[in-house]
Tab-separated table of C-alpha atoms and ligand atoms in Angstrom:
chain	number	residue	atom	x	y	z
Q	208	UNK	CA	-16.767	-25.134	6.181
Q	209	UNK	CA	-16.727	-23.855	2.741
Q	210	UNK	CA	-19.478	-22.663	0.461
Q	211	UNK	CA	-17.864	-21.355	-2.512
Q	212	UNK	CA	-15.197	-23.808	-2.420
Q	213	UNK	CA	-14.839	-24.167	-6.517
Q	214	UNK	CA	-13.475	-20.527	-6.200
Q	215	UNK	CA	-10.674	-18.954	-5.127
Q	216	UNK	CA	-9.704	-14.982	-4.312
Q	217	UNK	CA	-10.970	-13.232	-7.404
Q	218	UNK	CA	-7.872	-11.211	-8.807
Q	219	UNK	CA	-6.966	-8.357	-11.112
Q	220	UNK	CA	-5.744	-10.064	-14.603
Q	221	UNK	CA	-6.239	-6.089	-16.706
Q	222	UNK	CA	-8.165	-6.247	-19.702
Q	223	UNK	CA	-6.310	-8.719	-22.246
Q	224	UNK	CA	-7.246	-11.667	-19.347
Q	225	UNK	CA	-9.302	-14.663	-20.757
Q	226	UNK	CA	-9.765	-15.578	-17.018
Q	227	UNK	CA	-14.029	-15.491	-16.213
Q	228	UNK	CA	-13.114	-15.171	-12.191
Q	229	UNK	CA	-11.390	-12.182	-12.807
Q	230	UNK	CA	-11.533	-8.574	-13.318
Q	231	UNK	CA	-10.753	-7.022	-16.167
Q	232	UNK	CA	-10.990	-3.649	-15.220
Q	233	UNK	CA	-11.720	-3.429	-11.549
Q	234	UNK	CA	-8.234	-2.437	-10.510
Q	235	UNK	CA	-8.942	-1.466	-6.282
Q	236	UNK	CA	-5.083	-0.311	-5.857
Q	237	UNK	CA	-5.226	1.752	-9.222
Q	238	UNK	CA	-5.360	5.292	-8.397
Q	239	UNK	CA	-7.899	7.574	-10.710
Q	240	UNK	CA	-7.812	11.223	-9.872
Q	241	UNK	CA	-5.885	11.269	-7.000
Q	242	UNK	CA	-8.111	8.092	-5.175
Q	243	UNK	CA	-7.765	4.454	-5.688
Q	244	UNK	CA	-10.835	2.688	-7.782
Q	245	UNK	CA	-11.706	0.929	-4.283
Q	246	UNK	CA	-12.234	4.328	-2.188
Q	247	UNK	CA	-14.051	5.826	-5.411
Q	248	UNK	CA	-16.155	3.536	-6.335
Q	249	UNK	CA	-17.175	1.535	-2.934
Q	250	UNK	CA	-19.473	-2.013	-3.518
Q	251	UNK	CA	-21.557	-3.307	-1.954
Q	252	UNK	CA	-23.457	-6.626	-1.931
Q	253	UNK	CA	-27.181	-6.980	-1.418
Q	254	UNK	CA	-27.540	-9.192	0.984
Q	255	UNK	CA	-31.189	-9.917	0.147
Q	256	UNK	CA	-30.111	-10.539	-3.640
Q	257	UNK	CA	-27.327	-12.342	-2.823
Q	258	UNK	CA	-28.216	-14.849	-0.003
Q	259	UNK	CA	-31.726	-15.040	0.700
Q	260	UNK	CA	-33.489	-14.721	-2.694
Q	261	UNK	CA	-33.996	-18.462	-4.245
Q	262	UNK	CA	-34.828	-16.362	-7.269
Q	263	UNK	CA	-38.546	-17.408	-7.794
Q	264	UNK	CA	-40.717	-14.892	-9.809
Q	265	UNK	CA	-44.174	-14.296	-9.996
Q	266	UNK	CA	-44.950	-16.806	-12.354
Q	267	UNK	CA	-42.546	-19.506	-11.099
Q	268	UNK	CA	-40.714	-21.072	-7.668
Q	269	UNK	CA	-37.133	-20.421	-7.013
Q	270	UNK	CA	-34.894	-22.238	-8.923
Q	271	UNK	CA	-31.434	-21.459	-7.412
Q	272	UNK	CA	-29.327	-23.915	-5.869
Q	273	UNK	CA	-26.969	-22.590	-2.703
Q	274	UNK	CA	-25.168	-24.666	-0.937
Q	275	UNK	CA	-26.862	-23.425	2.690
Q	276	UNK	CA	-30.072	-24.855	1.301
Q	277	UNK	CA	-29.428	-27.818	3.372
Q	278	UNK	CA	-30.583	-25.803	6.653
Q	279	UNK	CA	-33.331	-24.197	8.176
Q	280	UNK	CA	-34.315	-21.551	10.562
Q	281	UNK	CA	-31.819	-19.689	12.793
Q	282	UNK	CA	-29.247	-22.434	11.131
Q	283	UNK	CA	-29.908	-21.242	7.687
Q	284	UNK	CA	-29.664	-17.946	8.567
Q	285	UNK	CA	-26.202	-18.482	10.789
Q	286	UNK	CA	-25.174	-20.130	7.307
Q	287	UNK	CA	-25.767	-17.300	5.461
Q	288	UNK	CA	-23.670	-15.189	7.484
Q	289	UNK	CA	-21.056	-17.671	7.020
Q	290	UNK	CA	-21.284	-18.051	3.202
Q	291	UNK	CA	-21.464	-14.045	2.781
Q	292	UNK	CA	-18.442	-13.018	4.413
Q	293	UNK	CA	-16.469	-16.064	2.686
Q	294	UNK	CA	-18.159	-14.443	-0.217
Q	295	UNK	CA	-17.043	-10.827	0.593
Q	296	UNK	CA	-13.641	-11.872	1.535
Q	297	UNK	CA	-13.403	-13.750	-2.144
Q	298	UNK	CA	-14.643	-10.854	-4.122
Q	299	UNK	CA	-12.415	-8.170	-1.813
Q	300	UNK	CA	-15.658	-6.505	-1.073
Q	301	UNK	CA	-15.545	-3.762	0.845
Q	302	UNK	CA	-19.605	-3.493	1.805
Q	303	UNK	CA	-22.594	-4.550	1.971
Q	304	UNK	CA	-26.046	-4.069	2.770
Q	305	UNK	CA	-29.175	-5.644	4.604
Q	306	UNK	CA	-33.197	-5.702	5.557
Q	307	UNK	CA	-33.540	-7.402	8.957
Q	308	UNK	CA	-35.509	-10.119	6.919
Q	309	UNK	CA	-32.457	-11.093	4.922
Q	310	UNK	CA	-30.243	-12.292	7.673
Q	311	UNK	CA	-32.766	-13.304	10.451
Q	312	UNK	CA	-36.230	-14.819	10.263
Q	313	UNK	CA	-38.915	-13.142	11.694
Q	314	UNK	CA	-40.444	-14.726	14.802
Q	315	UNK	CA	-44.284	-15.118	15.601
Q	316	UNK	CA	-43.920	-11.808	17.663
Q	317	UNK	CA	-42.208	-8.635	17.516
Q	318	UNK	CA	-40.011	-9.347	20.448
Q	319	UNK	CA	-39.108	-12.377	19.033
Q	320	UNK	CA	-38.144	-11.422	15.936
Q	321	UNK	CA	-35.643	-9.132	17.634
Q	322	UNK	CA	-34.695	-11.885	19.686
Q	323	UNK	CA	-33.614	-13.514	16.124
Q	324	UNK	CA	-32.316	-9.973	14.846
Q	325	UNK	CA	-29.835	-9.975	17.488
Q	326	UNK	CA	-28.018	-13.338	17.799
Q	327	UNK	CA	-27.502	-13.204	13.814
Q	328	UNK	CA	-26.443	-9.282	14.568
Q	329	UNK	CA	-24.213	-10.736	16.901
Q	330	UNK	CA	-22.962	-13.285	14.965
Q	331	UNK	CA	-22.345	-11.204	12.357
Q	332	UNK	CA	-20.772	-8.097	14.575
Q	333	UNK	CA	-17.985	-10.983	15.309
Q	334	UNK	CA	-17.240	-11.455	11.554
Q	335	UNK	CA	-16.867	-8.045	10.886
Q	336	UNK	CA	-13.830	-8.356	12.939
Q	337	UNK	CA	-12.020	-10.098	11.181
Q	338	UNK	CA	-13.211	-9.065	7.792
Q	339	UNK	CA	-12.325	-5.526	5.428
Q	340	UNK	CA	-16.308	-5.524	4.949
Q	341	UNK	CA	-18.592	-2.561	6.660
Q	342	UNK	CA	-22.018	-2.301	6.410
Q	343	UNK	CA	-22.926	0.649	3.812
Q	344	UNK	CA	-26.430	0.620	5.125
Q	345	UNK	CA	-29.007	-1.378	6.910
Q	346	UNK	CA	-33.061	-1.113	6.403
Q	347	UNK	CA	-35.888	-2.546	7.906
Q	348	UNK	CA	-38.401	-4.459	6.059
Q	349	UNK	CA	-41.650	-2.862	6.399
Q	350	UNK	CA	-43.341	-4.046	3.198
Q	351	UNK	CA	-43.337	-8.046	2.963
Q	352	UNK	CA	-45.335	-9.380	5.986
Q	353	UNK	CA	-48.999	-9.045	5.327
Q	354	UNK	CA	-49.574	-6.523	8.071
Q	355	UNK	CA	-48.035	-4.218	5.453
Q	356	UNK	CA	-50.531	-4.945	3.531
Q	357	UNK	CA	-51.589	-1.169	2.823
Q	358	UNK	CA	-48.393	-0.008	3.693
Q	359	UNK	CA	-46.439	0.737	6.908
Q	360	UNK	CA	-46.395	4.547	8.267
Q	361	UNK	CA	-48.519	5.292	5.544
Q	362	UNK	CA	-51.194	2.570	6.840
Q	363	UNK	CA	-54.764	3.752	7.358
Q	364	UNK	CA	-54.418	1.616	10.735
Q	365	UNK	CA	-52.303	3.181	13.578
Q	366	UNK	CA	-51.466	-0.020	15.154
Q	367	UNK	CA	-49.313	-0.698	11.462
Q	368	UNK	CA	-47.809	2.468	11.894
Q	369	UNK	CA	-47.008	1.832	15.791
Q	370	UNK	CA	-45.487	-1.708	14.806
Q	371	UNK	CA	-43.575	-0.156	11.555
Q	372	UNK	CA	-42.162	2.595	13.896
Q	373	UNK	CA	-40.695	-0.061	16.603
Q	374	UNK	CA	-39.313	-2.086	13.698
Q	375	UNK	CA	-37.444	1.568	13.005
Q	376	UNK	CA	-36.465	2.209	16.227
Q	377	UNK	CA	-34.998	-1.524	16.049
Q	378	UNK	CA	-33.315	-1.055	12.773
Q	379	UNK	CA	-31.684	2.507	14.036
Q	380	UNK	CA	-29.928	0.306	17.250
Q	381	UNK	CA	-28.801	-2.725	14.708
Q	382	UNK	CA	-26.975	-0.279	12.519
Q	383	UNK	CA	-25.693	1.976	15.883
Q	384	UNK	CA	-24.142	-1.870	16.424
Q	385	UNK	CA	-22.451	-2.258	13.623
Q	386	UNK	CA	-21.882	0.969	12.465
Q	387	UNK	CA	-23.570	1.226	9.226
Q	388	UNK	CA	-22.558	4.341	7.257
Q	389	UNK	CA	-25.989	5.413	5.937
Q	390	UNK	CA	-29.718	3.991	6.750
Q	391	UNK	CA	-32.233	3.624	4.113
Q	392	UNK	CA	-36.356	4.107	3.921
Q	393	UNK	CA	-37.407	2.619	0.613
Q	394	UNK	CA	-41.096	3.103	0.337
Q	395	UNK	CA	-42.076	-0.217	0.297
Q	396	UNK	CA	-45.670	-0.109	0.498
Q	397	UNK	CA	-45.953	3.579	1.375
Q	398	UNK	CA	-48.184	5.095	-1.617
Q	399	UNK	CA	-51.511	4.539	-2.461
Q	400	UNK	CA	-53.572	1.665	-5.055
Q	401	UNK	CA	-56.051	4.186	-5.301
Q	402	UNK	CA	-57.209	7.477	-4.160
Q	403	UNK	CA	-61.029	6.240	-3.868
Q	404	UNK	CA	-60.107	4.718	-0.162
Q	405	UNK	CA	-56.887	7.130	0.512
Q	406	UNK	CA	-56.182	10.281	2.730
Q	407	UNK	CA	-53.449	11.427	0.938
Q	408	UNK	CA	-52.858	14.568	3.145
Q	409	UNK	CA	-52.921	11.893	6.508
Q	410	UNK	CA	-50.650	9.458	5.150
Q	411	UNK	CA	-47.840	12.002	3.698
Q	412	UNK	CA	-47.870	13.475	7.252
Q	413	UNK	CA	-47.550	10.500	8.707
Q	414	UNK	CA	-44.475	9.144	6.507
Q	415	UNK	CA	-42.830	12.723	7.827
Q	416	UNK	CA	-43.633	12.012	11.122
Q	417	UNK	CA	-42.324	8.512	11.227
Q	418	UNK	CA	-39.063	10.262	9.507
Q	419	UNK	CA	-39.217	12.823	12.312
Q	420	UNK	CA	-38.730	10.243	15.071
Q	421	UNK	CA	-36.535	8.404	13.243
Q	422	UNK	CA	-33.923	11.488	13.285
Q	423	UNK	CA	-34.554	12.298	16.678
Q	424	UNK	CA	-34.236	8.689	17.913
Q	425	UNK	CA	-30.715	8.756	15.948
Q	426	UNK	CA	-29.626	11.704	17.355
Q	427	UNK	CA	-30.645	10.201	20.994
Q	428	UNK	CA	-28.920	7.310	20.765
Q	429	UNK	CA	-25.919	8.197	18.675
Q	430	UNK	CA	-26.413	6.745	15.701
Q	431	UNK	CA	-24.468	9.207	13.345
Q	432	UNK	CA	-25.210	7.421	10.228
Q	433	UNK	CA	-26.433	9.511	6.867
Q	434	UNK	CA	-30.384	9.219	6.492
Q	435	UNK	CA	-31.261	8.384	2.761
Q	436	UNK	CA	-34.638	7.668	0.647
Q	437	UNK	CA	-34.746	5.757	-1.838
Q	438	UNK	CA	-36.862	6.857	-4.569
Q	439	UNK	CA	-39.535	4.559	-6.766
Q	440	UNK	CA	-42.291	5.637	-8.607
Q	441	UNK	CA	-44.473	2.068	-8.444
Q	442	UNK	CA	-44.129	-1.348	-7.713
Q	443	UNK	CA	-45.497	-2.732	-5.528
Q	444	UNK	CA	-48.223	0.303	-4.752
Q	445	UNK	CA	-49.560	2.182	-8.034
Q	446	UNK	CA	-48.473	5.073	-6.842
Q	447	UNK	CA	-44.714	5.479	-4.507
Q	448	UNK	CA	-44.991	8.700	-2.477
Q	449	UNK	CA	-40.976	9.081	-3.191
Q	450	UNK	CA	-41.900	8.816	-6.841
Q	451	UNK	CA	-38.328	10.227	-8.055
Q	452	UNK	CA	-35.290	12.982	-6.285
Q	453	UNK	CA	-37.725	15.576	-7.148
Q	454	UNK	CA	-40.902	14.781	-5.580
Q	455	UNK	CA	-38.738	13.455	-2.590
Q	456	UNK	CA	-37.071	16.368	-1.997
Q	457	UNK	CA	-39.870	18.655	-2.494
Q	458	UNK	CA	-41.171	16.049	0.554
Q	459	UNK	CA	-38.412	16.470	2.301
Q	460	UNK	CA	-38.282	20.134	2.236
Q	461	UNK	CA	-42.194	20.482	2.934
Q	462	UNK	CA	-41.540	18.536	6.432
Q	463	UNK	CA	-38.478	20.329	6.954
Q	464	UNK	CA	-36.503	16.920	6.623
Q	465	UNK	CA	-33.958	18.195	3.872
Q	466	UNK	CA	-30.958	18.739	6.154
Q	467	UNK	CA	-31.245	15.374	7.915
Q	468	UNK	CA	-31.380	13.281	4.051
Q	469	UNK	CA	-30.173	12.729	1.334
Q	470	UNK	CA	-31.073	10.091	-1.662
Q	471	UNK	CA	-30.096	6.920	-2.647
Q	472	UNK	CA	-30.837	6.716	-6.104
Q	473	UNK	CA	-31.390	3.728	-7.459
Q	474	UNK	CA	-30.538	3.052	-11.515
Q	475	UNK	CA	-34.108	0.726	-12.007
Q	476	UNK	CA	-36.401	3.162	-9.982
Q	477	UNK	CA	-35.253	6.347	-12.273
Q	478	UNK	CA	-36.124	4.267	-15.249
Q	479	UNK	CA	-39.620	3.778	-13.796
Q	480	UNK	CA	-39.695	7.087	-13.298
Q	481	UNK	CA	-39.380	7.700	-16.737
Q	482	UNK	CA	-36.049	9.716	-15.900
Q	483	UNK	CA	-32.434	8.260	-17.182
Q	484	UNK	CA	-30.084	7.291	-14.469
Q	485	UNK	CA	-27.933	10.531	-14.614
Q	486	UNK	CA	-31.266	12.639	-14.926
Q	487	UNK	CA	-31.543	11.690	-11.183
Q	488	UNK	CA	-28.082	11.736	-10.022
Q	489	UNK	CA	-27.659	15.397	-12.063
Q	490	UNK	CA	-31.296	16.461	-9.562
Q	491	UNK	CA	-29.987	14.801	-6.630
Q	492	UNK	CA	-26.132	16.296	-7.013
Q	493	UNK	CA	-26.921	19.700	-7.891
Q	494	UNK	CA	-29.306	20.248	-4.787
Q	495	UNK	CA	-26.491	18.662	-2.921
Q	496	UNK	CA	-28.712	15.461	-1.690
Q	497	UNK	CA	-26.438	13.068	-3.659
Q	498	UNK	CA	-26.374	10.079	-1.104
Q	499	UNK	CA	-25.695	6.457	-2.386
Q	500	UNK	CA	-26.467	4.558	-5.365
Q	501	UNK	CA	-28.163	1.195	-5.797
Q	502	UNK	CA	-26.271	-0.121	-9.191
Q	503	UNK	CA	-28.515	-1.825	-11.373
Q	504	UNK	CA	-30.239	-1.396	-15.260
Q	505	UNK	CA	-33.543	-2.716	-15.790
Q	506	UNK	CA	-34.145	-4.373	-19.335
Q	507	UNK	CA	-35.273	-2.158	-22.172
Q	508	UNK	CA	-38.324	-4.051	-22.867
Q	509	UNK	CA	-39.772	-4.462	-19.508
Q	510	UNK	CA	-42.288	-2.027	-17.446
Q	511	UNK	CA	-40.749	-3.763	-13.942
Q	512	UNK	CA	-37.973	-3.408	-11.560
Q	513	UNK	CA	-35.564	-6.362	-13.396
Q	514	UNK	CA	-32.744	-5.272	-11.301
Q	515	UNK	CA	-30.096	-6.582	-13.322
Q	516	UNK	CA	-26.965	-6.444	-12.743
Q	517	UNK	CA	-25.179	-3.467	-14.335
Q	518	UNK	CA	-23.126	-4.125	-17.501
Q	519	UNK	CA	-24.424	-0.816	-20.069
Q	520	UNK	CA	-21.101	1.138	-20.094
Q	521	UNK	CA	-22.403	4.344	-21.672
Q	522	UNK	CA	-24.722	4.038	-18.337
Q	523	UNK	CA	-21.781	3.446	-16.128
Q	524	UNK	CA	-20.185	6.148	-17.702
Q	525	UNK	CA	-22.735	8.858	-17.071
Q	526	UNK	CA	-23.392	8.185	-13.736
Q	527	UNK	CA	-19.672	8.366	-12.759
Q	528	UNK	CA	-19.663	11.320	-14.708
Q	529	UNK	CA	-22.081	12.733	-11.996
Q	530	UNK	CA	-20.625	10.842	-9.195
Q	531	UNK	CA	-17.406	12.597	-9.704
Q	532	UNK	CA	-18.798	15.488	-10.313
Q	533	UNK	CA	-20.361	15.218	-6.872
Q	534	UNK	CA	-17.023	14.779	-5.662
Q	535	UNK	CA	-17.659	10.927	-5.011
Q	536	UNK	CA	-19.959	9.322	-3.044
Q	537	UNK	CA	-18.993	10.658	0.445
Q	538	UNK	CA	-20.137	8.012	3.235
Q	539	UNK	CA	-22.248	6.139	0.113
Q	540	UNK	CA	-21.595	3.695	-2.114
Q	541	UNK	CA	-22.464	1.924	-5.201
Q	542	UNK	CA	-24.577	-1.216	-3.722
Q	543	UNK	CA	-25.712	-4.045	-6.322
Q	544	UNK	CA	-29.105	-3.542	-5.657
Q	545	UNK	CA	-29.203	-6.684	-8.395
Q	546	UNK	CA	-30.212	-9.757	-8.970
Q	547	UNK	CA	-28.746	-12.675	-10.892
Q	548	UNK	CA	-31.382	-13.831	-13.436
Q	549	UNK	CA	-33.858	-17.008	-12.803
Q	550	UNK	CA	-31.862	-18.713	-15.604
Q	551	UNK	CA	-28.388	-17.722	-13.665
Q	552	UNK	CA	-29.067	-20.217	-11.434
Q	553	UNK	CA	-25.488	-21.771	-9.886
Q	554	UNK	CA	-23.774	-20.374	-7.171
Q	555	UNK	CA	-20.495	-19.215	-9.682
Q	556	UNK	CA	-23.062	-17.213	-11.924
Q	557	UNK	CA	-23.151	-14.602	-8.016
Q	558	UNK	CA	-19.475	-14.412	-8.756
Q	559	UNK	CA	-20.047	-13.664	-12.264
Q	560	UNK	CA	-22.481	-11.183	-11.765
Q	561	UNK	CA	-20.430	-8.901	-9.368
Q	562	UNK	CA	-17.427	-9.128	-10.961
Q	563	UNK	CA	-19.166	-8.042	-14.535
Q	564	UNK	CA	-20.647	-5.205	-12.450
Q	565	UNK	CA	-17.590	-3.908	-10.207
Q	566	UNK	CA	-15.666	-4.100	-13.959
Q	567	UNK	CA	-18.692	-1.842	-15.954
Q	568	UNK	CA	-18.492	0.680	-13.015
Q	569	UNK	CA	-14.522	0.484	-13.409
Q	570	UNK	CA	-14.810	1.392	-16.986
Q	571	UNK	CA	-17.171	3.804	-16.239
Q	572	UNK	CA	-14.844	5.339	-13.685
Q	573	UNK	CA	-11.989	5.528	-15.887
Q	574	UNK	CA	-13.963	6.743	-19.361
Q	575	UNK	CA	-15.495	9.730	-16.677
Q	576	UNK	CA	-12.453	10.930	-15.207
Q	577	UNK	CA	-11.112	11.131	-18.906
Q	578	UNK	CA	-14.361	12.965	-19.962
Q	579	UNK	CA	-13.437	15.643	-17.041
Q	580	UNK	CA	-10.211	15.685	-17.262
Q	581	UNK	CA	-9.947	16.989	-20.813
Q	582	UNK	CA	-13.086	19.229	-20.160
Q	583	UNK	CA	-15.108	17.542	-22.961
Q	584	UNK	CA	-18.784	17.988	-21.784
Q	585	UNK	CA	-17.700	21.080	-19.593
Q	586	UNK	CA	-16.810	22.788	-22.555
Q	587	UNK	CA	-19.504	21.982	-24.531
Q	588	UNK	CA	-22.230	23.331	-21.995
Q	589	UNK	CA	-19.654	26.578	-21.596
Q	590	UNK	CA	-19.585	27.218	-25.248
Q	591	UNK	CA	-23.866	26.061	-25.406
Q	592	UNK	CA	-24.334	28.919	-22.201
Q	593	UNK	CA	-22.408	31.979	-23.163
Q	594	UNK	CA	-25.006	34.289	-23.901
Q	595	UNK	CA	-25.166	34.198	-20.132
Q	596	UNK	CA	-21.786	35.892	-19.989
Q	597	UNK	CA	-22.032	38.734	-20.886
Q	598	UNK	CA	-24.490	41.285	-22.292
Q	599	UNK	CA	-28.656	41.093	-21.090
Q	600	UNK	CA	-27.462	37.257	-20.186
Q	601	UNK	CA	-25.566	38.643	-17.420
Q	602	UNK	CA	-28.038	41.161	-16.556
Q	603	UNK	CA	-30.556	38.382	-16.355
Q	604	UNK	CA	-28.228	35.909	-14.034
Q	605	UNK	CA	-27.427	39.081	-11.995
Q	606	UNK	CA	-30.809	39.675	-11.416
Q	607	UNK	CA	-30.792	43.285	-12.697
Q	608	UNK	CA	-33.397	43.193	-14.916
Q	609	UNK	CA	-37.376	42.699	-15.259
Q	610	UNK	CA	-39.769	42.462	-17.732
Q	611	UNK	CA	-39.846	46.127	-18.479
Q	612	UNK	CA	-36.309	46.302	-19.286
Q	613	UNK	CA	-36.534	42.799	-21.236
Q	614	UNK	CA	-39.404	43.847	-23.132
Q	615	UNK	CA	-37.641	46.974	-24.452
Q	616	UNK	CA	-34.505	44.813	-25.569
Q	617	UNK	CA	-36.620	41.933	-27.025
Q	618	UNK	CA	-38.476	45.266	-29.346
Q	619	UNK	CA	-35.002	45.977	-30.176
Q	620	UNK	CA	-34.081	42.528	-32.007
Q	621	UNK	CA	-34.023	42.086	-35.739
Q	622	UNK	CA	-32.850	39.021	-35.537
Q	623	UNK	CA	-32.439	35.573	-32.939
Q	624	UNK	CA	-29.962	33.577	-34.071
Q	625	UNK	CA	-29.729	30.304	-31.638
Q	626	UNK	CA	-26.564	27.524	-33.268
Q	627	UNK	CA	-26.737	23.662	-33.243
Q	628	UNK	CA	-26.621	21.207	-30.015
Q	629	UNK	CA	-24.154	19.254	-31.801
Q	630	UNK	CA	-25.758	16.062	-29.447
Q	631	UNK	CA	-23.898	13.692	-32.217
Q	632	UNK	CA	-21.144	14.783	-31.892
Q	633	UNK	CA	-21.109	14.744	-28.482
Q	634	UNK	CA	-22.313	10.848	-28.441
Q	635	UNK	CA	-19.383	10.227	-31.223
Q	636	UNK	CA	-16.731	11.349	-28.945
Q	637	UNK	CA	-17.680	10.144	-25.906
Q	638	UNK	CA	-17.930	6.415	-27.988
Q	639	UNK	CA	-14.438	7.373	-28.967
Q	640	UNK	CA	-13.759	7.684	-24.924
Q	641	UNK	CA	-15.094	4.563	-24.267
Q	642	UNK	CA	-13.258	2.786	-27.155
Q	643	UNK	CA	-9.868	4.228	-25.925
Q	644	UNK	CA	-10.267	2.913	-22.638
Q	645	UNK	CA	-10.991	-0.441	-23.686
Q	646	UNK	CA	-7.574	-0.204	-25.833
Q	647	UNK	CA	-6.121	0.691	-22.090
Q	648	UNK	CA	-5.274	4.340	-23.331
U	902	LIG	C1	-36.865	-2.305	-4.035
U	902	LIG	C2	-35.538	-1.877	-3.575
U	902	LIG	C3	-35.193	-2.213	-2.172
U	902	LIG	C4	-34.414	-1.166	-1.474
U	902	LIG	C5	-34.202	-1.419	-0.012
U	902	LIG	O1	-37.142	-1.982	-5.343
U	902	LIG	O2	-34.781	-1.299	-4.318
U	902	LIG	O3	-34.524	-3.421	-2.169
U	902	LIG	O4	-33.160	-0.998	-2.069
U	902	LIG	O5	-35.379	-1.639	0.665
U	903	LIG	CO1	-32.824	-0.559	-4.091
């Protein structure tokens, strides 16, 4: 059976292409640098996005139409499976992601929502046979069920925390299984409403404990994957204890967790922060705990995670800027951590969706390598840094100096000349970048 039927295998038409179920950009054979667009720039689908949301908001009930709505249960969920890998194949896909709530449905008991967790793991083990589509990463779900209800290893109640830890230890063996690349902790639930009824100290030890087991469980039973957190600063708690990268990896540092994660950084969450998108790939990528990327923009006018898909190309741009900078993505990816909107409700606006995305991140791609390849930023912060060079600059970098020595120079200057940040000009060039791309220069 067929659930996209309408639509056939999504091609590359280039730019000039008038085709909607096409890319115009996304190009997986074309070779940037010396690596095709499809090993760069790895997508993945959200599976939870994608195939279980019915897109209902706070305000209103779901209002897409799939065609697995007919079933229900274990049925709906096999149908799922089925529709997302005729989905992946379509779209030439080469990941995706999960929660164990998105492909199975949990039980009335722990054991039996495993007992679900496996057939569809099963099920879906067998179509990864025959499919080009791995599983970037897998999570568990420790923030929906109202057990969660303040928050998982972070709880005040130590029975939560026992039940969030064997969902881990569960999620840990369904990735092993199908050899997910990374596993993610988002915080979920783990932060605080308010500090009037909260142990702070008790419940960040406990998140690095839980983290703690987590690795050594891995490490016992071979599960090689990369360990990532996913920043947020709010939503749903008032307070996310992985606010942003920096407050993680001061975290991850203080519980001596930095060499077993890195970050996925999500494009939504750093605009909660109050950070730009590239502020927290630059963090994550110059501490080397660049991980994965959840590629979304959240809407200008709203204080909540929209998780749109992405389509801003001067944000595209800067965060393959970084990406390549980080020397790609490594065992990451760039998952569409994004949903279509209520409004986008028919099954061709998914299609839509990804293929606007995979094309922004294609631009993106090209307009960055362009920006590094003719050193345009790189000279710009070598020319804005040379009084580092040379002179007390070096002495300072070196280390040679102190506040003796500095003093005694400072005395010594008639005169502190500083020269323009020329951020215009920057902005006009790169437009110019972005404008010659489109013109396939
Ligand atoms: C929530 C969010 C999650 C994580 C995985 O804002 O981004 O979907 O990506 O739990
Ligand atoms: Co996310």
């Amino acid at each position: 059976m067929s659930y996209f039927s309408n639509i056939d295998k999504i091609k590359y038409e280039g730019p000039t292409s008038t085709n909607p179920l096409a890319f115009k950009f996304y190009n997986p054979e074309e070779k940037v640098g010396n690596q095709t667009m499809e090993e760069i720039l790895r997508f993945g689908v959200a599976y939870w996005h994608t195939f279980t949301a019915d897109l209902s908001d706070p305000f209103g009930t779901g209002t897409a139409v799939r065609s697995w709505d007919k079933f229900t249960g274990m049925d709906l969920a096999k149908a799922r499976v089925e529709a997302a890998f005729e989905f992946f194949e379509k779209l030439n896909i080469p990941y995706f992601c999960f929660h164990d709530v998105d492909i199975a449905p949990e039980g009335s008991s722990l054991r039996e929502s495993n007992k679900n967790l496996d057939e569809i793991v099963s099920m879906i083990k067998d179509y990864m046979k025959d499919s080009k589509t791995k599983l970037l990463w897998n999570t568990m779900n420790n923030f929906t069920h109202p057990r969660f209800v303040h928050g998982a290893a972070s709880s005040n109640n130590a029975d939560v925390f026992a039940y969030s830890a064997a969902k881990v230890k569960k999620g840990l063996e369904v990735g092993k299984e199908l050899g997910a690349e990374n596993y993610v902790f988002w915080g979920g639930r783990e932060g605080y409403e308010t500090l009037l009824n909260t142990d702070m100290k008790l419940e960040l030890d406990n998140l690095g404990r839980l983290f703690h087991m987590a690795v050594d469980y891995a490490k016992e039973i071979g599960f090689d994957a990369q360990f990532l957190i996913e920043p947020k600063p709010k939503e749903p708690t008032s307070h996310q204890y992985d606010f942003d990268v920096a407050s993680g990896y001061a975290f991850l540092q203080h519980y001596g967790l930095h060499n077993d994660f890195k970050f996925n950084i999500e494009a939504n969450h750093a605009t909660l922060a109050g950070h730009t998108f590239e502020h927290e790939l630059r963090y994550a990528r110059i501490h080397g705990m660049l991980g994965s990327v959840d590629a979304n923009q959240g809407h200008p006018l709203l204080g909540w995670d929209t998780d749109e898909f992405p389509t801003d190309l001067y944000a595209t741009t800067l965060a393959m800027y970084e990406i390549l900078k980080n020397g790609g993505l490594g065992r990451g990816g760039l998952n569409f951590d994004a949903k279509v909107r209520r409004g986008s409700f028919e099954q061709d606006d998914l299609f839509h969706a990804h293929i606007a995305g995979m094309d922004s991140f294609a631009v993106g791609l090209k307009v960055a390598q362009k920006l590094i390849d003719d050193e345009v930023l790189d000279d710009v912060v070598e020319d804005r840094y040379q009084s580092y060079t040379a002179g007390i600059g070096l002495e300072i970098v070196n280390g040679n100096t102190n506040l003796r020595q500095l003093e005694e120079y400072a005395l010594g200057l008639t005169e502190i000349k500083n020269e323009s940040g020329k951020l215009e000009r920057i902005k006009s060039t790169i437009n110019q970048y972005l404008l010659r791309a489109y013109a396939g220069e």
